[in-house]
PDB file of C-alpha atoms in Angstrom:
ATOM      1  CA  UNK A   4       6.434 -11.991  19.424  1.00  0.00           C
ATOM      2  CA  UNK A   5       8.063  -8.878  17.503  1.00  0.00           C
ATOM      3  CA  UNK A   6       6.716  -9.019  13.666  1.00  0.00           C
ATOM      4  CA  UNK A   7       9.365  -7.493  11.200  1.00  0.00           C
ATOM      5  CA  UNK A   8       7.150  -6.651   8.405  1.00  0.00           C
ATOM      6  CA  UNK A   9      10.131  -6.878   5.838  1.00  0.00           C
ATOM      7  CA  UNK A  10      10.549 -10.340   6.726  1.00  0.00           C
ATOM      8  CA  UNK A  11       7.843 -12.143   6.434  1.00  0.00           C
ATOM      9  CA  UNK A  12       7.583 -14.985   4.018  1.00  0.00           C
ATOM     10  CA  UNK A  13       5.117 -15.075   0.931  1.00  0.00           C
ATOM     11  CA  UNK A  14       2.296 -17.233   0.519  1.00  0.00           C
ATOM     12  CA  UNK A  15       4.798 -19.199  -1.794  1.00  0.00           C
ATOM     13  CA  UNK A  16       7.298 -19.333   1.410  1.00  0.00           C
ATOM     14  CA  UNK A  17       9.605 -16.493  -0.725  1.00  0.00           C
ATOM     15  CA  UNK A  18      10.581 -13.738   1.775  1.00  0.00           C
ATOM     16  CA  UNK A  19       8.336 -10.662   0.500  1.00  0.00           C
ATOM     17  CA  UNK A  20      10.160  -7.119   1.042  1.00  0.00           C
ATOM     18  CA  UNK A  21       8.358  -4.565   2.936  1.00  0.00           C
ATOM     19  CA  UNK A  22       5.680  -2.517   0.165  1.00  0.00           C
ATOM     20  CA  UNK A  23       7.658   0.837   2.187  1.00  0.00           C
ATOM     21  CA  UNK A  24      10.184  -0.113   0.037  1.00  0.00           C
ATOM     22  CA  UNK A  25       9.931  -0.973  -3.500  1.00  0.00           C
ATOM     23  CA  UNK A  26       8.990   2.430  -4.673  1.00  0.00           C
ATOM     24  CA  UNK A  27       8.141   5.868  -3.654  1.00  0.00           C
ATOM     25  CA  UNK A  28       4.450   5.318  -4.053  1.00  0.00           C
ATOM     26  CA  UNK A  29       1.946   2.969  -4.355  1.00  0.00           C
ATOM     27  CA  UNK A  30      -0.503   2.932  -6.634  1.00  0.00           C
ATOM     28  CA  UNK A  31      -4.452   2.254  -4.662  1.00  0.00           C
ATOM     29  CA  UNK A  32      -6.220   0.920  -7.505  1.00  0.00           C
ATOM     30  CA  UNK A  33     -10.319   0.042  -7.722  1.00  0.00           C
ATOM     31  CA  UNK A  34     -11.710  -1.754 -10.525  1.00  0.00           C
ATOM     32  CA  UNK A  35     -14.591  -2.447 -12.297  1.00  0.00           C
ATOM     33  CA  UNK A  36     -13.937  -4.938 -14.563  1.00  0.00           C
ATOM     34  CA  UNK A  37     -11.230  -7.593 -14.292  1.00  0.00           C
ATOM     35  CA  UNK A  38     -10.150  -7.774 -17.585  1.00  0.00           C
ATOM     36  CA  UNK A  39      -8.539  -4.094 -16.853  1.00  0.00           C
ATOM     37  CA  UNK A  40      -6.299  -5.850 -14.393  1.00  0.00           C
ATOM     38  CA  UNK A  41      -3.292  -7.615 -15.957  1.00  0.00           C
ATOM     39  CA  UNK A  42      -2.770  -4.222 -19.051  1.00  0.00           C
ATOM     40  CA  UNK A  43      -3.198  -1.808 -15.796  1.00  0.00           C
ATOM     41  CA  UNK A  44      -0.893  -3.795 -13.835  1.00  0.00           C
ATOM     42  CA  UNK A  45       1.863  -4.126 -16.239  1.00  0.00           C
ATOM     43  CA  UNK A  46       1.299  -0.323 -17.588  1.00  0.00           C
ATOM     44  CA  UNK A  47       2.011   0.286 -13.495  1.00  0.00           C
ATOM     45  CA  UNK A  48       5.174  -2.161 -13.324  1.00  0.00           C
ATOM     46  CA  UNK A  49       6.714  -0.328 -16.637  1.00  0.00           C
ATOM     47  CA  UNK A  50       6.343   2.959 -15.075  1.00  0.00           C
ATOM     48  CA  UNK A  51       8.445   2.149 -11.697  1.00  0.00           C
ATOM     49  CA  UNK A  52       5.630   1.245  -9.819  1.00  0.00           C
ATOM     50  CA  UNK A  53       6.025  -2.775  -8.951  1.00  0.00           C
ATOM     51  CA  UNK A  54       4.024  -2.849  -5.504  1.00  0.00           C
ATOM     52  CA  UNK A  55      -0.240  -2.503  -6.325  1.00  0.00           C
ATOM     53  CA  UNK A  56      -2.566  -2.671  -3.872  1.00  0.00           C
ATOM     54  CA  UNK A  57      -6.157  -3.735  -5.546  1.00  0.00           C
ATOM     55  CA  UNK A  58      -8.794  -2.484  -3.095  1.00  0.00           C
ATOM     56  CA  UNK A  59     -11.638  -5.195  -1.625  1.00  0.00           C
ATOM     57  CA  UNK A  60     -13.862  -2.639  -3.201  1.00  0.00           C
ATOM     58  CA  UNK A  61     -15.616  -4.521  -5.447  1.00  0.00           C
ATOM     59  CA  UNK A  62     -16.759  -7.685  -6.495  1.00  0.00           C
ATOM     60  CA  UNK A  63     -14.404  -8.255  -9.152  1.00  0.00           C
ATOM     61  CA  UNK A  64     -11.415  -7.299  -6.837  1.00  0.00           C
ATOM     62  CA  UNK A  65      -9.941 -11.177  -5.605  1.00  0.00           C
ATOM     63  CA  UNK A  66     -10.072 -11.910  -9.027  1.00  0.00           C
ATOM     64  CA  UNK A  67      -8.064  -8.768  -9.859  1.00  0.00           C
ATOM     65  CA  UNK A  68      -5.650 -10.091  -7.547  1.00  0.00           C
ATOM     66  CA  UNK A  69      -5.172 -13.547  -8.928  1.00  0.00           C
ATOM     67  CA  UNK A  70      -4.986 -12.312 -12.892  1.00  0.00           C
ATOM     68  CA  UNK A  71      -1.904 -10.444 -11.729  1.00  0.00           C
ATOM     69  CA  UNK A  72      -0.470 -12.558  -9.365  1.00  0.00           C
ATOM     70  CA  UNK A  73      -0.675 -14.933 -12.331  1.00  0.00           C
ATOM     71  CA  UNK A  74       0.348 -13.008 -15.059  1.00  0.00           C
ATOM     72  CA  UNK A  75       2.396 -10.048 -14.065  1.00  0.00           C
ATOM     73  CA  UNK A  76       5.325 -11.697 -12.393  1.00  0.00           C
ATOM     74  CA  UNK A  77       7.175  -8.446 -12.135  1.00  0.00           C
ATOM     75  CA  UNK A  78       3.968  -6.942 -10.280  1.00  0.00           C
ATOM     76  CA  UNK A  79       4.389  -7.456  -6.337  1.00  0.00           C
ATOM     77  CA  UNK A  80       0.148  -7.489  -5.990  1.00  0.00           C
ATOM     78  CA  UNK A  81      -1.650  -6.515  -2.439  1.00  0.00           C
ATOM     79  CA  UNK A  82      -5.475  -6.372  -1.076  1.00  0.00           C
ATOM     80  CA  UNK A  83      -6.410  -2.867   0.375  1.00  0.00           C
ATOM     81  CA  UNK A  84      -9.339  -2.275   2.493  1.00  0.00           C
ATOM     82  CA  UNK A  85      -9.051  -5.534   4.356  1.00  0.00           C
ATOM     83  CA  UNK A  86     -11.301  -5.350   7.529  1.00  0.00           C
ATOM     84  CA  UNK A  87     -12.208  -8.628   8.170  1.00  0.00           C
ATOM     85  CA  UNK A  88     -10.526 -12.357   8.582  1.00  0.00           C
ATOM     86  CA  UNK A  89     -12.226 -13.378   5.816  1.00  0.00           C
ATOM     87  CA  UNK A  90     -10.831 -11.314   3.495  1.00  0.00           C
ATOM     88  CA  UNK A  91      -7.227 -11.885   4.400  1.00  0.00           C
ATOM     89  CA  UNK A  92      -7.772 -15.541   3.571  1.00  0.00           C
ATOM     90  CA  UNK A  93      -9.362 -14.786   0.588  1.00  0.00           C
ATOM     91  CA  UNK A  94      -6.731 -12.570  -0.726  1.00  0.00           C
ATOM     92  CA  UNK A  95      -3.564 -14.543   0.153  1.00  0.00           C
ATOM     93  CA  UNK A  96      -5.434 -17.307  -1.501  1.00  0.00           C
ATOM     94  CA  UNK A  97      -5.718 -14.982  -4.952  1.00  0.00           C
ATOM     95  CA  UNK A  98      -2.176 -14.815  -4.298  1.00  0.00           C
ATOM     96  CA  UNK A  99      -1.979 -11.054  -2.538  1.00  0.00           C
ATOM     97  CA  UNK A 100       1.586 -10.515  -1.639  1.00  0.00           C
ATOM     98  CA  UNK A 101       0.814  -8.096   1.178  1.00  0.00           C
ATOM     99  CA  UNK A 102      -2.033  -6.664   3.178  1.00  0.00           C
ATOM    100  CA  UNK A 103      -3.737  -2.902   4.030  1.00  0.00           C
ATOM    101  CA  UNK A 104      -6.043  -2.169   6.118  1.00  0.00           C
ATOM    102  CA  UNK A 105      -7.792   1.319   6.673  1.00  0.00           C
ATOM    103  CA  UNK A 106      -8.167   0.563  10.583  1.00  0.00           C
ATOM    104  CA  UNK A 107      -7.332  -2.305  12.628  1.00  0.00           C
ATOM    105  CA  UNK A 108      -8.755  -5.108  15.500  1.00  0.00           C
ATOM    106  CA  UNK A 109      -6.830  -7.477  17.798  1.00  0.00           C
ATOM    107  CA  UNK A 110      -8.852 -10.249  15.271  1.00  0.00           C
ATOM    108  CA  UNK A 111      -8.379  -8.389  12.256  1.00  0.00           C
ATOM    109  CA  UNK A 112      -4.032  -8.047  13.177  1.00  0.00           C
ATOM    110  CA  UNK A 113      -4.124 -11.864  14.494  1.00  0.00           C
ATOM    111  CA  UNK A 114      -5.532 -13.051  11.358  1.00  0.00           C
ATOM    112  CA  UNK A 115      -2.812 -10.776   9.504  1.00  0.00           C
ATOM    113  CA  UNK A 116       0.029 -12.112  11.396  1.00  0.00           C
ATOM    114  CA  UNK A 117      -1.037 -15.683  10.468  1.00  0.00           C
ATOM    115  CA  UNK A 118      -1.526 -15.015   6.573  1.00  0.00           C
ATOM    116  CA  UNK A 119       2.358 -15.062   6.299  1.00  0.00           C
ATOM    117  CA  UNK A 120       2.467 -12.043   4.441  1.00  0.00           C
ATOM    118  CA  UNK A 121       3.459  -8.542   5.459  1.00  0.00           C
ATOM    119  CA  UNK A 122       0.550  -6.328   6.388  1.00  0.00           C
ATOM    120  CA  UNK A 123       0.220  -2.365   6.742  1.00  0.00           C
ATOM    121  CA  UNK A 124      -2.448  -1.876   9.651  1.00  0.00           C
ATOM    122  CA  UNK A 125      -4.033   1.280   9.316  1.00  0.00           C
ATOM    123  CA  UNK A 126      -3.972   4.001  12.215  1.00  0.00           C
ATOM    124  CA  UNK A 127      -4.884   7.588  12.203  1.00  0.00           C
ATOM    125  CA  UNK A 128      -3.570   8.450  16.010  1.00  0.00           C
ATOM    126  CA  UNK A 129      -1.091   8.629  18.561  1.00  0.00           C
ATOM    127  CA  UNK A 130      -2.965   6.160  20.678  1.00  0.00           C
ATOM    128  CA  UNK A 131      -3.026   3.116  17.356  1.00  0.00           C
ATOM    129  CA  UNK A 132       0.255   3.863  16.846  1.00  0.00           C
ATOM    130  CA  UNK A 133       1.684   2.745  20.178  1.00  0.00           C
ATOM    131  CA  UNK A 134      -0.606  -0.077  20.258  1.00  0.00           C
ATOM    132  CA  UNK A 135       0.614  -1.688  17.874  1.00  0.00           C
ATOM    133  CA  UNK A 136       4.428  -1.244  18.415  1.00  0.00           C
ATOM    134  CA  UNK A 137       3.536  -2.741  21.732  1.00  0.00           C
ATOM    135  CA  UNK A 138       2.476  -5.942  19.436  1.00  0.00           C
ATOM    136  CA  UNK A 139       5.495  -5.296  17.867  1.00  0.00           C
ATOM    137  CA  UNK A 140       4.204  -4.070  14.271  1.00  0.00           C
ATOM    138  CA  UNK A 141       6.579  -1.198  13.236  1.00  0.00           C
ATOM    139  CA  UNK A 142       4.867  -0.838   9.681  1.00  0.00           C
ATOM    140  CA  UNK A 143       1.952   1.215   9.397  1.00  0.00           C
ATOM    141  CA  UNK A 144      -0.660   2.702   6.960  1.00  0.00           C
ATOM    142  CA  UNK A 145      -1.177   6.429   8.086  1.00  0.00           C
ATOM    143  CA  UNK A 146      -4.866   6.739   6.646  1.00  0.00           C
ATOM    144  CA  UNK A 147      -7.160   9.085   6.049  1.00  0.00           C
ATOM    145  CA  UNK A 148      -3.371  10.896   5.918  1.00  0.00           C
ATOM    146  CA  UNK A 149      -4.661  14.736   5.192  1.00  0.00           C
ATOM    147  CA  UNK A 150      -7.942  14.824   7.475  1.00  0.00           C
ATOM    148  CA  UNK A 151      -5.542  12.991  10.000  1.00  0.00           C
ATOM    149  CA  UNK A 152      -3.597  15.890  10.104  1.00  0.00           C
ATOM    150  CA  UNK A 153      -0.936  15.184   7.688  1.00  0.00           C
ATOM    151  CA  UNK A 154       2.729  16.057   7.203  1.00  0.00           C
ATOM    152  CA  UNK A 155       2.375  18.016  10.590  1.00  0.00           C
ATOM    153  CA  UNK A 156       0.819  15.081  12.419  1.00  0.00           C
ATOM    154  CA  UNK A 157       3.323  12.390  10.884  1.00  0.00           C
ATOM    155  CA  UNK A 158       6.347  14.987  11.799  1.00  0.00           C
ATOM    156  CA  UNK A 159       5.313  15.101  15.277  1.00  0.00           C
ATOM    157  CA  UNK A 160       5.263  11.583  15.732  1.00  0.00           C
ATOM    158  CA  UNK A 161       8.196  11.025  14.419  1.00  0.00           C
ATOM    159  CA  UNK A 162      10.175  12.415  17.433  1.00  0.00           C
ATOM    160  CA  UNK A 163       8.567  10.353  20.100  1.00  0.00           C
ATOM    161  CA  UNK A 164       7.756   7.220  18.095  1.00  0.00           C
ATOM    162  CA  UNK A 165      10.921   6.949  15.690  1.00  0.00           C
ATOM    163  CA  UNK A 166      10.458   3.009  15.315  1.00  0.00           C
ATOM    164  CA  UNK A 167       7.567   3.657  13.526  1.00  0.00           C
ATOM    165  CA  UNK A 168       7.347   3.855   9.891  1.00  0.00           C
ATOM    166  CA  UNK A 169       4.339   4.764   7.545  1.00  0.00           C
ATOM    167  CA  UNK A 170       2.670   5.136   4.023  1.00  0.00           C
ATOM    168  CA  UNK A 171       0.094   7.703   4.284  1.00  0.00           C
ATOM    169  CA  UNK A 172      -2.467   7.267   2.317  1.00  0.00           C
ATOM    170  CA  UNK A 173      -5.610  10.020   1.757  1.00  0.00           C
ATOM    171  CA  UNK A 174      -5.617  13.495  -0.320  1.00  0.00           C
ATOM    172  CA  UNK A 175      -2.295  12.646  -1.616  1.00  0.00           C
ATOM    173  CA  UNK A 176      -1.267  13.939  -4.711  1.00  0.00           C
ATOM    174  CA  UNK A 177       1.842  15.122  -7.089  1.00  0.00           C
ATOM    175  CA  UNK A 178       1.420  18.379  -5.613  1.00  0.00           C
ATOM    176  CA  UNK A 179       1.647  17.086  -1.899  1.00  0.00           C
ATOM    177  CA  UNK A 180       3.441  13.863  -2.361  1.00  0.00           C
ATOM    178  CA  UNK A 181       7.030  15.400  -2.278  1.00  0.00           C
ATOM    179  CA  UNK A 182       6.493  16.912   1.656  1.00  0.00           C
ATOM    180  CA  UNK A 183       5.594  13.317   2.897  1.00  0.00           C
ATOM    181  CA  UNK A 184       8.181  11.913   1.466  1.00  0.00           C
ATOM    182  CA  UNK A 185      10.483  14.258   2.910  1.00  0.00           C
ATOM    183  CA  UNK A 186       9.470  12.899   6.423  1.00  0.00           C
ATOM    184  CA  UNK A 187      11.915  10.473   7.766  1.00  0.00           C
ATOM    185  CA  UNK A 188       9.141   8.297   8.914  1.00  0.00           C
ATOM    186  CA  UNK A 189       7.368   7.617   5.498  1.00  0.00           C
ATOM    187  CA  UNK A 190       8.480   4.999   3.459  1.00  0.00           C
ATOM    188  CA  UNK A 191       6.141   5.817   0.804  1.00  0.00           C
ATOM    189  CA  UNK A 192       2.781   7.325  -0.032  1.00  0.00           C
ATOM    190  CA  UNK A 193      -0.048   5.712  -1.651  1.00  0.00           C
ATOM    191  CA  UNK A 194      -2.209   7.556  -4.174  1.00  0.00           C
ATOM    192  CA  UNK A 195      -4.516   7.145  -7.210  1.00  0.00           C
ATOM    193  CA  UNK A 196      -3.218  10.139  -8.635  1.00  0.00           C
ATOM    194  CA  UNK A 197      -1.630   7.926 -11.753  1.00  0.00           C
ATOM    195  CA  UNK A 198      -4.836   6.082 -12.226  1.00  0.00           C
ATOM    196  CA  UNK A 199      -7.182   8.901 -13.887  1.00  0.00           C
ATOM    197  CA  UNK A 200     -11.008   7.867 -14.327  1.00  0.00           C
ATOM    198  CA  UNK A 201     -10.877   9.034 -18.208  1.00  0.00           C
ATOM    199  CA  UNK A 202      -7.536   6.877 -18.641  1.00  0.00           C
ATOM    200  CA  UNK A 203      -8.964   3.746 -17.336  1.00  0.00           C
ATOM    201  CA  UNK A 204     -12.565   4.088 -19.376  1.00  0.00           C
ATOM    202  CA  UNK A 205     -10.172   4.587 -22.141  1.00  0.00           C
ATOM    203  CA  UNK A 206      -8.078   2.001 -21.076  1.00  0.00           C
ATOM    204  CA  UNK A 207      -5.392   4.420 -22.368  1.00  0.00           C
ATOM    205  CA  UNK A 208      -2.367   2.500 -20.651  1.00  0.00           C
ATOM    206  CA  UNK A 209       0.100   5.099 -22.185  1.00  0.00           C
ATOM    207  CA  UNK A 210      -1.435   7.519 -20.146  1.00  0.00           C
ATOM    208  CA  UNK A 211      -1.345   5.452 -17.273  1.00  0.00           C
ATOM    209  CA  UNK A 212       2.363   4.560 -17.777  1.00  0.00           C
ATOM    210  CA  UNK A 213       3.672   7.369 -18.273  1.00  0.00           C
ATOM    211  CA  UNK A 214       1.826   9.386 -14.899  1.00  0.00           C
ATOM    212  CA  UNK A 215       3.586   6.208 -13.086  1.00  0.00           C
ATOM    213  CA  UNK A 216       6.743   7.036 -14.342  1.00  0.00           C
ATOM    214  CA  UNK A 217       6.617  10.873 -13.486  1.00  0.00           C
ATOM    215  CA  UNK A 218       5.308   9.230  -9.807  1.00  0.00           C
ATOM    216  CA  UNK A 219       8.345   6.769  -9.561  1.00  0.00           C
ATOM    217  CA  UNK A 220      10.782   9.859 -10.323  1.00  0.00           C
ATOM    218  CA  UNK A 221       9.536  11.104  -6.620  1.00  0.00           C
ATOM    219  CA  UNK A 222      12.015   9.700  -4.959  1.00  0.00           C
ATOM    220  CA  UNK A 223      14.304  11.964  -6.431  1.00  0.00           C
ATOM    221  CA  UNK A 224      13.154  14.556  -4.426  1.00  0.00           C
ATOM    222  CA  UNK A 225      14.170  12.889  -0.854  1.00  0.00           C
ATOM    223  CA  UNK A 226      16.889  14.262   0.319  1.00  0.00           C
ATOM    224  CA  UNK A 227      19.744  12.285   1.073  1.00  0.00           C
ATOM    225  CA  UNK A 228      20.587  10.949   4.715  1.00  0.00           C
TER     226      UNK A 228
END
């Protein structure tokens, strides 16, 4: 059975639109401390950036998820670095509107399908790439996107495999960001360019705001089709 990423209901049973498409990037974001998670998130929203994937990095991470689900309705909240069943459960349950994964598994895309949200498998070839439009997944996270081979990698795919659509994610930046986006098979880019290590220690969410805002302005740059 084909799975259309942009249609996919929400844990709540409200059709979630594809993360490719709410904004030209999307903000990968590790914390340390929960309590960073609801001013971070809505410092993110107010710059243009509404989709967030929180990283399963560490421990505080599911209930990252769940103070923004529950307080930032503007926020459309995801888990990053899925790899396991487990986890996908877990982070639908904090109320993770959508799924990443740096790699994937038959399990791993099985257990995806059934969590009712969309998902961004991860691939890095050719190979991954087929394999999972022959599941029918169209939606993809190109990762690690520059030691993958970047914008010359994703431009060469995009002639054989034009179904396929991606958000690279890996040595992106504000210098870089612009030439992905270019590519007609990127939907958009993730990054933690906007998320600075001094800015959150600070918990300067000016700072943070406003680097969101120049990154939502990207889109700008895509030419029209």
């Amino acid at each position: 059975m084909a799975f259309a990423l942009g249609a996919a209901p929400g844990h709540d049973g409200v059709v979630t639109a594809s993360p490719l498409d709410l904004a030209p990037v999307l903000p990968v974001v590790v914390l340390q401390d929960a309590s960073d998670a609801v001013p971070l998130a809505r410092a993110l929203v107010a710059g243009g950036l509404p989709a967030i994937e929180v990283t399963l990095r560490t421990p505080v991470a599911l209930d990252a998820i769940r103070a923004i689900a529950g307080e930032v309705p503007d926020a459309v909240v995801g888990a990053g670095t899925v790899i396991t069943p487990q986890q996908v459960q877990e982070s639908v349950a904090a109320g993770a509107r959508f799924l990443v994964s740096p790699g994937w598994t038959d399990v791993l895309l099985q257990a995806m399908r059934e969590s009712g949200v969309p998902f961004l498998p991860g691939v890095s070839t050719a190979s991954e790439v087929v394999a999972l439009l022959e599941r029918g997944v169209t939606e993809m996270k190109f990762f690690p996107a520059e030691a993958a081979g970047g914008t010359a990698y994703l431009k060469s795919l995009s002639g054989p495999l034009p179904q396929a659509r991606f958000c690279p994610t890996g040595g992106i930046g504000p210098g870089n960001a612009p030439a992905y986006l270019n590519l007609p098979n990127v939907g958009c880019v993730g990054g933690t360019w906007m998320l600075p290590a001094d800015a959150i220690a600070a918990r300067d969410w000016g700072w943070v705001e406003a680097l969101a805002r120049e990154a939502s302005q990207l889109e700008r740059l895509r030419p029209q089709v």
